[in-house]
Amino acid sequence: MSRPEIEVRGLHKSFGDNEVLRGIDLEIGQGEVVCVIGPSGSGKSTLLRCVNLLEEPTKGQVFVGGTEVTDPDVDIDAVRRRIGMVFQQFNLFPHLDVTGNLTLPQRRVLGRDKGTAARVAAENLARVGLSEKADAYPSSLSGGQQQRVAIARALAMGPEVMLFDEPTSALDPELVGDVLAVMRRLAREGMTMMVVTHEMTFAREVADRVVFMDGGVIVEDGSPERVIGDPQHERTRHFLSRLLDPAMAEVEEETSEQVGKSEP
Amino acid sequence: MTDTDTALQPKKKGLTRRQKRSLSRGVQYAVFAAAVIAFAVTADWGRLQNQFAQADIAKQMFPDVITLALKNTVLYTLSGFVVGLVLGMVIALMRLSSVGPYRWLAGVYIEIFRGLPALLIFIFVGVAVPLAFPGTEIPGGTYGKVALALGLVSAAYMAETIRAGIQAVPKGQMEAARSLGFSPAKAMVSIIVPQAFRIILPPLTNELVLLFKDSSLVLFLGVTLEERELSKFGRDLASTTANSTPILVAGLCYLLVTIPLSFVVRRMESKAQEAIR
């Protein structure tokens, strides 16, 4: 088997005294779709943000496409060009129209000429089904449309890997489907994807692997059928039962050590 | 009436809240009207008109008050604004830098130049700079000196405005730019600063209005007849004619520019409000 597209080795990350990641090892192969699930505060977003070094790991190594991202001498801007990132809050550039959002990074970062950038932008807008919004400004779009534009913006840079940080968490429920449809299509086209999400249906249908994190460690890692369908650990079962049927949850005593829960 | 209302009004005694409010407003109006009337009655309008509103003296100011004095005021202001904007931008970026000494230096600059009266800075530029660097001339003569003095003053204010504008741009914008492969500098220039300027356009225009007035301090640098701006021009004419009409005309010329500018600022502010919604 060829080298994994994303490789995380012994990753630790602390914010002050708060140890958010406590030794993560993870490999994601080329074309693989991995969904990372887990309760809030489990460190899953931090893990994702360490992959393109938006957060600097305290300890450990991250490789993307064979390049060590955590190498102090790495040209991080060059590495990031190969990693597309989609945020919970979309983070479109509000002062630019949709086409500008897609062309400006291509021109400033990749040095593409105006014509090429415009052509690539149009292709990728079509890919997310928003060709007709090319001249609209982000503020006039719905959340779902903004997120699809954000995906198109990342794709226009020609990434080898796509990271999604809770891409549907800020959306009204009826808009979630459009974004997931775009992601599903991307997965079918063979994109390597790492998705932090609460959408269990998406994880079950689209993911090749599901990783359950809690307290800064990976608790379970396996096929969706196994992790979601037949979880081995009590913590996974507990989390899933709350997620799948929130109305049935009992009132619990708050435990102070959300992050520092003991190992299973 | 709900329970809370009754709780707030335990006893029905004297005036209701609404009656009190209208009574208080009535008193304010009365005081204001009395002040206006007192001013109108006690002021000696005849002498005021004699001293400030002589039509023939006002007439002989034209066209020089526009073609020379107002033109110079605008020139001084704009050149000072440009210098201040560039310098202010640099200082704002230094203030936000991760390099400690840069931040420290920028902080010192802002504190000093914000704390000093503009007048002292004009004197400093006029006297201290030629003393410190003998033989060197500030390029542009008086215009250069004014641009420098006004620039030094306004840079301190503008730096703080620009810094606030940059910090008002959500953090996610920088993260999005960086994750697309922008270097920090490129992200600043193409993504953050354009958004910051939208936010700070109204306060920057206000700064322009302030500079417009501060340009009158140029008279402390000593100017030739051709370099006079509105205030100096008005004062000179007032002393030759022994009448204050030129002062009034000069004042009206300031308002001619500042009032439309203020109007533009208000328009921009209400537009910015709409954009947020």
XYZ file of C-alpha atoms in Angstrom:
541
model
C 0.000 0.000 0.000
C 1.229 3.483 -0.832
C 2.037 6.044 1.759
C -1.011 7.474 3.550
C -2.159 10.885 2.373
C -2.542 12.141 5.943
C -0.443 10.712 8.739
C -0.608 11.849 12.343
C 1.945 10.517 14.829
C 1.893 10.964 18.590
C 0.111 14.307 18.367
C -0.292 16.375 21.535
C -1.801 19.823 21.816
C -2.240 21.935 24.934
C -3.781 25.348 25.391
C -2.056 26.490 28.541
C -2.757 23.863 31.164
C -5.588 22.391 29.144
C -4.381 19.324 27.276
C -6.790 18.994 24.365
C -5.037 16.289 22.350
C -3.322 13.551 24.318
C -1.493 11.424 21.836
C -3.244 10.925 18.510
C -2.133 8.427 15.871
C -4.128 8.417 12.665
C -3.586 7.480 9.036
C -5.838 8.391 6.161
C -5.170 6.776 2.813
C -5.538 8.335 -0.589
C -9.191 8.696 -1.585
C -10.357 7.684 1.842
C -13.203 9.513 3.579
C -12.843 9.610 7.356
C -15.464 11.108 9.625
C -14.335 12.217 13.072
C -17.111 12.230 15.649
C -17.213 12.867 19.359
C -18.642 15.119 22.053
C -17.807 18.815 22.083
C -14.476 19.458 23.737
C -13.178 16.064 22.672
C -10.465 17.704 20.549
C -11.756 16.674 17.131
C -11.716 20.209 15.664
C -8.287 20.839 17.160
C -7.018 17.643 15.524
C -8.344 18.817 12.158
C -6.801 22.246 12.611
C -3.456 20.673 13.451
C -3.437 18.906 10.088
C -3.004 22.193 8.200
C -1.223 23.816 11.133
C -3.900 26.393 11.940
C -3.048 25.155 15.403
C 0.572 24.442 16.199
C 0.896 21.011 17.803
C 2.707 20.892 21.124
C 4.294 17.550 20.306
C 4.157 14.986 17.535
C 4.270 14.938 13.770
C 1.813 15.473 10.944
C 2.487 14.455 7.345
C 0.332 15.423 4.391
C 1.153 13.875 1.023
C 4.529 12.787 2.384
C 5.563 16.307 3.482
C 6.043 16.882 7.161
C 3.752 19.783 8.054
C 5.226 20.056 11.538
C 8.783 20.486 10.240
C 9.865 23.956 11.431
C 11.504 24.649 8.069
C 8.527 23.631 5.945
C 7.024 26.175 3.529
C 3.664 26.065 5.244
C 1.955 28.231 2.612
C 2.980 25.760 -0.071
C 1.691 22.816 1.978
C -1.599 24.549 2.689
C -2.220 25.022 -1.038
C -2.598 21.250 -1.245
C -5.045 21.129 1.675
C -8.521 22.563 1.258
C -10.282 23.638 4.422
C -13.993 24.236 4.988
C -15.077 26.019 8.164
C -18.197 25.829 10.277
C -18.736 29.577 9.784
C -17.985 29.458 6.014
C -15.550 32.416 6.273
C -16.249 33.702 2.788
C -14.646 37.053 2.014
C -17.593 39.457 2.377
C -15.987 42.267 0.379
C -15.763 40.097 -2.749
C -18.522 38.600 -4.856
C -18.701 34.836 -5.315
C -16.451 34.841 -8.370
C -13.994 37.130 -6.577
C -13.925 34.717 -3.638
C -12.880 31.956 -6.014
C -10.516 33.891 -8.279
C -8.579 36.103 -5.847
C -6.855 33.211 -4.018
C -5.985 31.525 -7.308
C -4.433 34.697 -8.646
C -2.652 35.864 -5.503
C -1.503 32.474 -4.238
C -1.103 30.341 -7.359
C -0.307 33.220 -9.725
C -2.895 32.116 -12.259
C -3.867 34.677 -14.877
C -7.295 36.268 -14.883
C -8.725 34.062 -17.641
C -7.586 30.776 -16.140
C -8.762 31.757 -12.669
C -12.186 32.737 -14.004
C -12.498 29.461 -15.919
C -11.520 27.344 -12.898
C -13.912 29.375 -10.742
C -16.796 28.772 -13.138
C -16.040 25.025 -13.271
C -16.047 24.709 -9.520
C -19.162 26.791 -9.054
C -20.881 24.428 -11.461
C -19.571 21.526 -9.399
C -21.433 22.812 -6.337
C -24.455 23.815 -8.419
C -24.184 27.558 -7.914
C -23.242 28.888 -11.359
C -26.108 31.340 -11.274
C -24.795 32.983 -8.098
C -21.434 33.924 -9.644
C -22.042 37.660 -9.259
C -23.805 37.561 -5.876
C -22.197 38.773 -2.671
C -21.939 36.313 0.249
C -24.337 38.339 2.416
C -27.136 37.739 -0.089
C -26.714 33.943 0.005
C -28.259 31.426 2.370
C -25.972 29.594 4.781
C -26.097 26.461 2.667
C -25.198 28.388 -0.469
C -22.359 30.150 1.335
C -20.949 26.837 2.489
C -21.112 25.408 -1.036
C -19.270 28.494 -2.314
C -16.678 27.944 0.431
C -16.236 24.354 -0.781
C -15.895 25.579 -4.368
C -13.340 28.161 -3.249
C -11.222 25.450 -1.635
C -11.602 23.150 -4.651
C -10.536 25.902 -7.065
C -7.062 25.702 -5.556
C -6.812 22.082 -6.705
C -6.232 20.481 -3.292
C -5.248 16.849 -2.792
C -6.949 16.692 0.591
C -10.080 18.357 1.944
C -10.668 19.090 5.626
C -14.188 19.855 6.830
C -14.682 21.387 10.278
C -18.333 20.785 11.192
C -19.450 22.077 7.793
C -23.174 21.785 8.490
C -23.318 22.743 12.181
C -24.123 26.407 11.520
C -26.863 25.657 8.987
C -30.614 25.615 9.285
C -31.701 21.968 9.195
C -33.359 22.216 5.787
C -30.146 23.510 4.203
C -27.881 20.729 5.465
C -28.813 18.338 2.664
C -27.459 20.504 -0.165
C -24.056 20.766 1.456
C -23.899 17.048 2.267
C -24.861 16.257 -1.336
C -21.879 18.237 -2.589
C -19.611 16.449 -0.120
C -20.997 13.054 -1.069
C -20.267 13.776 -4.699
C -16.755 14.896 -3.829
C -16.203 11.648 -1.946
C -17.412 9.613 -4.933
C -14.960 11.486 -7.172
C -12.169 10.087 -5.004
C -11.177 13.099 -2.905
C -9.324 12.353 0.322
C -11.535 13.824 3.021
C -11.338 14.308 6.764
C -14.692 15.429 8.114
C -15.495 16.513 11.651
C -19.244 16.157 11.841
C -22.338 15.355 13.853
C -24.201 14.047 10.784
C -24.385 10.347 11.566
C -26.349 9.516 8.436
C -23.634 11.085 6.327
C -20.924 9.284 8.276
C -22.724 5.954 7.885
C -23.348 6.337 4.168
C -20.285 8.121 2.869
C -17.393 7.481 5.247
C -14.957 4.660 4.699
C -13.967 4.953 8.331
C -15.371 6.588 11.418
C -13.136 7.776 14.248
C -14.684 8.392 17.653
C -12.763 10.802 19.869
C -13.298 11.623 23.514
C -11.087 13.377 26.049
C -8.324 14.080 23.541
C -7.772 10.493 22.449
C -9.138 8.241 19.728
C -11.453 5.780 21.422
C -12.623 3.838 18.382
C -11.539 3.730 14.776
C -13.180 1.504 12.210
C -15.804 1.059 9.548
C -19.045 2.993 10.043
C -20.927 -0.273 10.512
C -18.665 -1.139 13.408
C -18.225 2.214 15.134
C -21.757 3.536 14.657
C -23.616 0.250 14.218
C -21.865 -1.841 16.848
C -19.710 0.363 19.119
C -17.297 -1.552 21.351
C -16.828 1.075 24.018
C -19.283 2.362 26.573
C -18.294 5.984 25.846
C -19.094 5.568 22.159
C -22.421 3.938 22.945
C -23.269 6.687 25.403
C -22.379 9.442 22.916
C -24.284 7.834 20.074
C -27.399 7.238 22.120
C -27.470 10.884 23.125
C -26.874 12.024 19.558
C -29.402 9.752 17.912
C -32.140 10.411 20.427
C -31.441 13.608 22.382
C -34.951 13.684 23.807
C -34.346 10.432 25.691
C -31.260 11.641 27.580
C -31.456 11.656 31.361
C -30.317 14.621 33.449
C -26.772 13.837 34.473
C -24.449 15.160 37.118
C -21.946 17.416 35.335
C -18.489 15.968 35.618
C -15.818 18.617 35.911
C -13.223 16.699 33.901
C -14.904 16.869 30.478
C -11.551 16.529 28.796
C -9.713 14.510 31.375
C -12.055 11.548 31.569
C -10.327 8.353 32.536
C -9.345 5.854 29.885
C -11.791 3.040 29.191
C -52.264 46.266 34.338
C -49.908 43.472 35.239
C -48.573 42.621 38.662
C -45.136 44.067 37.980
C -46.580 47.423 37.013
C -48.481 47.647 40.224
C -45.375 46.621 42.085
C -43.437 49.477 40.529
C -46.177 51.918 41.429
C -46.969 51.098 45.019
C -49.090 54.149 45.702
C -50.995 56.337 43.306
C -49.816 59.655 44.551
C -48.955 62.874 42.701
C -47.986 62.778 39.010
C -47.840 59.655 36.888
C -44.537 58.726 35.237
C -45.773 59.971 31.895
C -46.859 63.309 33.311
C -43.500 63.738 35.002
C -41.738 63.046 31.753
C -43.664 65.628 29.766
C -43.285 68.170 32.531
C -39.514 67.717 32.529
C -39.413 68.066 28.764
C -41.491 71.239 28.944
C -39.019 72.746 31.411
C -36.094 71.942 29.089
C -37.806 73.654 26.157
C -38.561 76.708 28.263
C -34.955 77.068 29.435
C -33.688 76.740 25.884
C -36.150 79.315 24.517
C -35.282 81.733 27.323
C -31.559 81.429 26.545
C -32.103 82.115 22.837
C -34.293 85.119 23.548
C -31.836 86.499 26.105
C -29.009 86.184 23.597
C -31.009 87.818 20.798
C -32.107 90.719 22.971
C -28.816 91.465 24.750
C -26.468 91.105 21.746
C -25.710 94.359 19.968
C -26.633 93.289 16.431
C -25.805 96.615 14.880
C -22.194 96.569 16.068
C -21.827 92.877 15.280
C -22.957 93.490 11.735
C -20.650 96.458 11.455
C -17.681 94.397 12.584
C -18.391 91.023 10.959
C -20.698 91.478 7.988
C -19.503 94.304 5.755
C -20.568 93.333 2.239
C -17.962 95.472 0.455
C -15.082 94.080 2.488
C -16.345 90.548 1.923
C -16.539 91.291 -1.792
C -12.910 92.370 -2.083
C -11.801 89.018 -0.631
C -12.956 87.258 -3.740
C -11.691 85.459 -5.697
C -8.474 85.109 -3.687
C -10.164 83.537 -0.681
C -11.180 80.620 -2.897
C -8.421 80.395 -5.497
C -5.604 80.936 -3.023
C -6.648 80.477 0.593
C -9.159 77.628 0.290
C -6.989 75.937 -2.321
C -4.010 76.010 0.031
C -6.078 74.772 2.966
C -7.266 71.813 0.895
C -3.740 71.130 -0.356
C -2.262 71.199 3.150
C -5.018 68.977 4.466
C -4.817 66.375 1.738
C -1.026 66.148 1.793
C -1.097 65.822 5.577
C -3.809 63.186 5.316
C -1.833 61.114 2.831
C 1.317 61.237 4.956
C -0.735 60.443 8.062
C -2.512 57.543 6.393
C 0.686 55.899 5.170
C 2.498 56.455 8.461
C -0.602 55.451 10.440
C -0.902 52.222 8.450
C 2.722 51.346 9.171
C 2.318 52.124 12.870
C -0.927 50.158 13.102
C 0.753 47.105 11.575
C 3.690 47.536 13.924
C 1.264 47.756 16.838
C -0.260 44.421 15.777
C 3.090 42.816 15.012
C 4.263 39.734 16.844
C 7.665 41.419 17.206
C 7.836 43.019 20.649
C 10.037 46.048 19.881
C 7.804 47.021 16.946
C 4.737 46.980 19.186
C 6.562 48.929 21.839
C 7.844 51.562 19.415
C 4.434 52.034 17.864
C 2.892 52.409 21.315
C 5.396 55.075 22.289
C 4.791 56.986 19.065
C 1.027 56.910 19.519
C 1.186 58.030 23.136
C 3.541 60.908 22.398
C 1.886 62.319 19.317
C -1.631 61.852 20.615
C -0.712 63.601 23.834
C 0.943 66.676 22.307
C -1.022 69.657 20.989
C -0.795 69.941 17.218
C 0.561 73.469 17.686
C 3.692 72.179 19.443
C 4.330 69.716 16.667
C 4.151 72.474 14.085
C 6.676 74.490 16.055
C 8.816 71.393 16.447
C 8.785 70.729 12.709
C 9.434 74.405 11.972
C 12.274 74.869 14.451
C 13.685 71.615 15.765
C 13.984 69.704 12.517
C 16.133 72.358 10.758
C 18.257 72.597 13.912
C 18.741 68.890 14.237
C 19.586 68.312 10.591
C 21.380 71.487 9.514
C 21.646 72.009 5.801
C 18.844 69.614 4.937
C 15.601 70.998 3.651
C 12.303 69.244 4.044
C 11.298 68.659 0.417
C 8.397 70.733 -0.820
C 9.157 73.817 1.276
C 6.232 74.938 3.392
C 3.990 72.343 1.775
C 6.385 69.610 2.770
C 6.630 70.893 6.324
C 2.873 71.117 6.696
C 2.417 67.650 5.241
C 4.978 66.340 7.713
C 3.529 68.139 10.740
C -0.079 67.254 9.986
C 1.000 63.747 9.016
C 2.836 63.242 12.321
C -0.209 64.389 14.287
C -2.824 62.459 12.365
C -0.754 59.277 12.053
C -1.111 58.660 15.783
C -4.906 58.880 15.631
C -5.184 57.018 12.358
C -2.942 54.230 13.599
C -5.359 53.567 16.451
C -8.340 53.736 14.102
C -6.732 51.389 11.588
C -5.697 48.978 14.332
C -9.246 48.873 15.646
C -10.513 48.295 12.097
C -8.115 45.419 11.494
C -9.049 43.838 14.815
C -12.736 44.189 13.974
C -12.307 41.844 10.994
C -13.333 38.373 12.259
C -10.496 35.967 13.032
C -11.971 33.434 10.616
C -11.051 35.663 7.685
C -7.345 35.355 8.431
C -7.721 31.609 9.020
C -9.556 31.153 5.738
C -6.918 33.145 3.876
C -4.038 31.281 5.520
C -5.594 27.898 4.829
C -5.909 28.853 1.144
C -2.144 29.359 1.148
C -1.922 33.144 1.573
C 1.205 34.294 3.388
C 0.457 36.507 6.412
C 1.471 39.633 4.472
C -0.582 38.744 1.398
C -3.601 37.896 3.542
C -3.277 41.249 5.289
C -3.096 43.176 2.018
C -5.739 41.338 -0.036
C -8.209 40.161 2.578
C -7.956 41.913 5.936
C -7.059 45.529 5.142
C -9.743 46.001 2.446
C -12.358 44.864 4.952
C -10.855 46.988 7.713
C -11.024 50.088 5.529
C -14.719 49.595 4.964
C -15.182 49.621 8.704
C -13.002 52.659 9.352
C -13.985 54.861 6.423
C -16.315 57.009 8.550
C -13.788 57.638 11.368
C -11.058 58.311 8.787
C -13.244 60.929 7.139
C -13.779 62.480 10.539
C -10.020 62.649 10.873
C -9.945 64.493 7.558
C -12.344 67.088 8.955
C -10.114 67.543 12.030
C -7.027 67.934 9.838
C -8.844 70.464 7.724
C -9.176 72.666 10.779
C -5.682 71.910 12.116
C -4.192 73.112 8.822
C -4.738 76.635 10.172
C -1.713 76.054 12.416
C 0.511 76.516 9.390
C 0.794 80.184 10.327
C 3.259 79.148 13.045
C 5.658 77.975 10.355
C 5.771 81.411 8.765
C 4.332 81.444 5.277
C 4.686 83.670 2.246
C 1.702 85.530 0.812
C 1.212 82.811 -1.760
C 1.214 80.070 0.848
C -1.477 81.505 3.099
C -4.460 79.386 3.903
C -7.937 80.403 5.080
C -7.230 81.402 8.682
C -4.063 83.364 7.972
C -5.645 84.959 4.926
C -8.691 86.022 6.925
C -6.630 87.376 9.816
C -4.282 89.339 7.549
C -7.180 90.950 5.759
C -8.951 91.606 9.015
C -5.983 93.606 10.290
C -5.504 95.609 7.081
C -9.179 96.519 6.888
C -9.549 96.876 10.663
C -12.715 94.832 10.352
C -13.521 91.217 11.212
C -15.626 90.415 8.176
C -12.784 88.392 6.561
C -12.761 86.126 9.633
C -16.439 85.366 9.143
C -15.952 84.707 5.431
C -12.994 82.428 6.135
C -15.096 80.586 8.704
C -17.886 80.100 6.180
C -15.345 78.679 3.724
C -14.365 76.030 6.294
C -17.991 75.084 6.759
C -18.399 74.920 2.989
C -16.132 71.854 3.077
C -16.690 70.329 6.510
C -20.500 70.209 6.421
C -20.691 68.220 3.149
C -17.943 65.945 4.488
C -19.910 65.295 7.677
C -22.927 64.559 5.531
C -20.915 62.008 3.561
C -19.758 60.390 6.803
C -23.326 60.041 8.040
C -24.355 58.520 4.734
C -21.507 56.017 4.954
C -22.390 55.148 8.535
C -26.022 54.445 7.746
C -24.967 52.419 4.720
C -22.608 50.395 6.876
C -25.508 49.773 9.261
C -27.592 48.447 6.392
C -24.784 46.199 5.234
C -24.650 44.566 8.651
C -28.352 43.790 8.592
